[in-house]
Coordinates of C-alpha atoms in Angstrom, one line a residue:
Chain K
D259 CA 9.4 130.9 44.3
V260 CA 11.2 127.9 42.5
K261 CA 11.3 129.0 39.2
V262 CA 11.6 125.9 35.7
T263 CA 10.8 127.8 33.1
Q264 CA 10.3 125.7 29.5
S265 CA 11.4 128.1 26.1
S266 CA 8.4 128.2 24.6
R267 CA 4.7 127.6 25.7
Y268 CA 3.4 126.7 21.5
L269 CA 5.6 125.6 19.2
V270 CA 5.0 124.2 15.7
K271 CA 7.5 122.6 13.4
R272 CA 7.3 120.8 10.5
T273 CA 7.9 116.3 10.0
G274 CA 11.5 116.1 9.8
E275 CA 13.1 119.3 12.0
K276 CA 15.0 118.6 14.1
V277 CA 13.9 120.5 17.3
F278 CA 14.7 122.2 20.5
L279 CA 12.7 122.6 23.4
E280 CA 14.6 123.6 26.3
C281 CA 14.4 123.8 30.6
V282 CA 16.2 126.1 32.8
Q283 CA 15.7 125.5 36.6
D284 CA 16.6 128.2 38.9
M285 CA 17.1 126.3 42.6
D286 CA 20.6 124.5 42.0
H287 CA 18.7 121.1 42.0
E288 CA 20.8 117.7 41.2
N289 CA 17.6 116.1 39.0
M290 CA 16.2 117.0 36.3
F291 CA 13.0 115.0 34.0
W292 CA 11.4 115.2 30.6
Y293 CA 7.8 114.0 30.3
R294 CA 5.2 114.3 27.1
Q295 CA 1.9 114.5 28.1
D296 CA -1.3 112.9 26.5
P297 CA -4.8 112.8 27.1
G298 CA -5.7 109.0 28.9
L299 CA -1.9 108.1 29.3
G300 CA -0.9 110.5 31.9
L301 CA 3.0 111.2 31.7
R302 CA 5.3 109.3 30.8
L303 CA 9.1 109.9 31.2
I304 CA 11.1 110.7 28.4
Y305 CA 14.2 111.1 29.9
F306 CA 16.1 112.1 32.9
S307 CA 19.1 113.6 34.1
Y308 CA 20.5 113.2 37.9
D309 CA 24.1 115.3 37.2
V310 CA 25.5 117.5 34.8
K311 CA 26.4 115.0 31.3
M312 CA 24.5 112.3 33.6
K313 CA 21.3 111.2 31.5
E314 CA 19.1 108.5 31.6
K315 CA 16.2 107.1 29.4
G316 CA 13.1 106.8 30.5
D317 CA 10.3 105.2 29.3
I318 CA 9.7 106.5 26.1
P319 CA 12.8 107.7 24.9
E320 CA 12.7 106.5 21.1
G321 CA 12.7 109.6 18.6
Y322 CA 14.5 111.7 21.1
S323 CA 17.8 113.3 22.9
V324 CA 18.4 115.4 25.3
S325 CA 21.9 117.3 26.2
R326 CA 22.7 118.8 30.1
E327 CA 26.0 120.6 29.8
K328 CA 24.9 123.1 33.0
K329 CA 23.4 122.0 35.5
E330 CA 20.8 124.5 35.7
R331 CA 19.9 124.2 31.7
F332 CA 18.1 120.4 30.4
S333 CA 17.5 120.4 26.7
L334 CA 15.1 118.1 25.6
I335 CA 16.2 117.1 21.3
L336 CA 13.8 115.7 18.4
E337 CA 16.3 114.5 16.1
S338 CA 13.6 114.4 12.9
A339 CA 10.3 115.3 14.1
S340 CA 7.0 113.1 13.5
T341 CA 3.7 114.0 13.6
N342 CA 3.5 111.3 16.7
Q343 CA 5.1 113.5 18.6
T344 CA 2.4 115.8 18.7
S345 CA 1.9 116.2 22.4
M346 CA 2.5 118.1 25.7
Y347 CA 5.9 117.9 26.7
L348 CA 6.3 119.3 30.1
C349 CA 10.1 119.4 32.1
A350 CA 10.5 119.2 35.9
S351 CA 13.0 119.3 38.7
S352 CA 13.7 118.0 42.0
P353 CA 16.3 117.8 44.6
W354 CA 17.9 115.2 45.8
T355 CA 17.9 113.5 49.3
G356 CA 20.7 111.0 48.8
T357 CA 18.3 108.7 49.3
E358 CA 15.1 108.6 47.6
N359 CA 13.7 111.7 44.8
T360 CA 11.3 114.5 47.0
E361 CA 9.2 117.0 45.5
A362 CA 9.4 117.2 41.6
F363 CA 8.9 121.2 40.5
F364 CA 7.5 121.4 36.9
G365 CA 7.3 124.1 34.2
Q366 CA 4.3 125.5 32.3
G367 CA 4.4 122.9 29.0
T368 CA 5.4 123.3 25.6
R369 CA 2.5 121.9 23.5
L370 CA 4.2 121.3 20.2
T371 CA 2.6 120.0 17.2
V372 CA 4.3 118.6 13.7
V373 CA 2.5 118.7 10.9
Chain R
G1427 CA 9.8 97.9 34.5
Q1428 CA 7.9 99.5 37.7
Q1429 CA 4.1 100.8 36.9
V1430 CA 1.4 103.0 38.8
M1431 CA -1.8 102.4 38.1
Q1432 CA -4.9 104.6 39.0
I1433 CA -8.4 104.8 38.6
P1434 CA -10.7 105.6 37.9
Q1435 CA -9.7 107.7 35.0
Y1436 CA -12.4 110.3 35.3
Q1437 CA -14.8 111.3 37.9
H1438 CA -17.7 113.2 37.9
V1439 CA -19.2 114.6 40.8
Q1440 CA -21.7 116.9 42.7
E1441 CA -20.5 119.3 44.8
G1442 CA -20.6 118.5 48.4
E1443 CA -20.3 115.1 47.6
D1444 CA -16.5 112.6 48.3
F1445 CA -14.5 111.6 45.7
T1446 CA -11.5 109.3 45.8
T1447 CA -9.1 108.1 43.9
Y1448 CA -6.5 105.0 43.8
C1449 CA -2.9 103.8 43.0
N1450 CA -1.3 101.1 43.0
S1451 CA 2.3 100.4 42.2
S1452 CA 3.7 96.7 41.3
T1453 CA 6.4 97.3 43.2
T1454 CA 7.2 98.5 46.6
L1455 CA 7.5 102.2 46.7
S1456 CA 9.6 104.4 49.0
N1457 CA 7.6 106.9 48.7
I1458 CA 4.3 108.3 47.0
Q1459 CA 4.1 111.6 46.0
W1460 CA 0.8 113.5 45.4
Y1461 CA -0.4 116.4 42.5
K1462 CA -2.6 118.2 41.0
Q1463 CA -2.9 119.7 37.6
R1464 CA -5.4 122.4 36.7
P1465 CA -7.2 122.5 33.6
G1466 CA -4.7 124.1 31.0
G1467 CA -1.9 123.9 33.8
H1468 CA 1.2 122.5 35.1
P1469 CA 0.8 119.5 38.0
V1470 CA 1.7 121.1 41.0
F1471 CA 3.1 118.9 44.6
L1472 CA 0.5 118.4 47.0
I1473 CA 1.9 116.4 49.5
Q1474 CA 4.3 113.4 50.3
L1475 CA 4.2 110.2 51.8
V1476 CA 7.2 108.4 52.9
K1477 CA 6.2 105.6 56.1
S1478 CA 4.2 102.7 55.9
G1479 CA 0.9 103.1 56.5
E1480 CA 0.5 107.1 56.6
V1481 CA -2.2 109.4 56.4
K1482 CA -1.7 113.0 56.2
K1483 CA -4.1 115.3 55.9
Q1484 CA -4.1 118.8 54.4
K1485 CA -7.5 120.9 55.0
R1486 CA -10.4 118.4 53.1
L1487 CA -8.2 116.1 52.1
T1488 CA -6.8 112.6 53.6
F1489 CA -3.5 111.3 51.7
Q1490 CA -3.5 107.9 52.6
F1491 CA -0.2 105.4 52.0
G1492 CA -0.6 102.0 51.9
E1493 CA 0.8 98.9 54.8
A1494 CA 2.6 97.0 52.0
K1495 CA 3.8 100.6 50.6
K1496 CA 2.4 99.0 47.3
N1497 CA -0.9 102.0 47.3
S1498 CA -2.1 105.0 48.2
S1499 CA -5.3 106.7 48.2
L1500 CA -6.9 110.9 48.1
H1501 CA -9.5 111.3 49.6
I1502 CA -11.4 114.5 48.9
T1503 CA -14.5 115.0 51.9
A1504 CA -17.4 117.8 50.7
T1505 CA -15.4 118.7 46.7
Q1506 CA -16.0 122.1 46.0
T1507 CA -15.5 123.7 42.5
T1508 CA -12.3 124.5 43.3
D1509 CA -11.1 121.0 43.5
V1510 CA -11.5 120.6 39.5
G1511 CA -8.4 119.2 37.8
T1512 CA -6.3 115.8 37.4
Y1513 CA -4.3 114.7 40.0
F1514 CA -2.0 112.0 39.7
C1515 CA 0.1 110.3 42.0
A1516 CA 4.2 109.2 41.7
G1517 CA 6.3 107.0 43.4
G1518 CA 10.1 106.7 43.8
K1519 CA 11.8 103.4 44.9
T1520 CA 14.9 103.4 47.3
G1521 CA 18.0 104.5 45.3
G1522 CA 16.2 105.2 42.3
F1523 CA 16.3 109.0 39.9
K1524 CA 12.9 108.3 38.4
T1525 CA 9.4 109.2 39.8
I1526 CA 6.9 107.2 38.3
F1527 CA 3.3 108.8 37.4
G1528 CA -0.1 107.3 37.1
A1529 CA -2.2 108.1 34.3
G1530 CA -4.2 110.6 36.8
T1531 CA -8.1 111.1 37.7
R1532 CA -9.6 113.4 36.2
L1533 CA -12.3 115.0 38.7
F1534 CA -15.8 117.1 37.5
V1535 CA -17.3 118.9 40.0
K1536 CA -20.8 120.6 39.2
A1537 CA -22.4 123.3 41.3

């Protein structure tokens, strides 16, 4: 079974803190993604990575950065957490066919609350 | 940028009734994927459609990809309480790494 594991299920942080969300996948997938999920807005893409050390901005990258030093690990960083970053964060990975994305496998999600 | 719109946002049905959710893209897609997210869970892949006009079935679920590859639908026949959850469509572009998700349709089924 493909496994995408996020380091925390629930997290509470203070405004201004630097926050690290970690994600590890065990299927040697090239692509990894970070989404945030908010009611009525669906899943919005924050950043994605198609290879080690490669990253691309998604639709809402402001206030976030990412790191991919190893193929299996993709980290999301909130440089200075703010209350509007309170959300559910979902990590996903997918294999690359050479022409397009295929099935994405999601982690269980991290519910982050910034107080 | 590329957008994927999904309607309706919510749907309440009586058990046994049919349900349909629709997905429209502002640009031509290379593929469309459908996911289901149970309450409290994470999205789980259901199916991928690639060909223009493609129709696929999974038991009571029927998935369609439009001829222009800009729209798609998911139809559930005779809903059951186990169908509750949020259904997302997600589109990709040829040569692109990004998969853009619709906002999802949340299905409520009353027994």
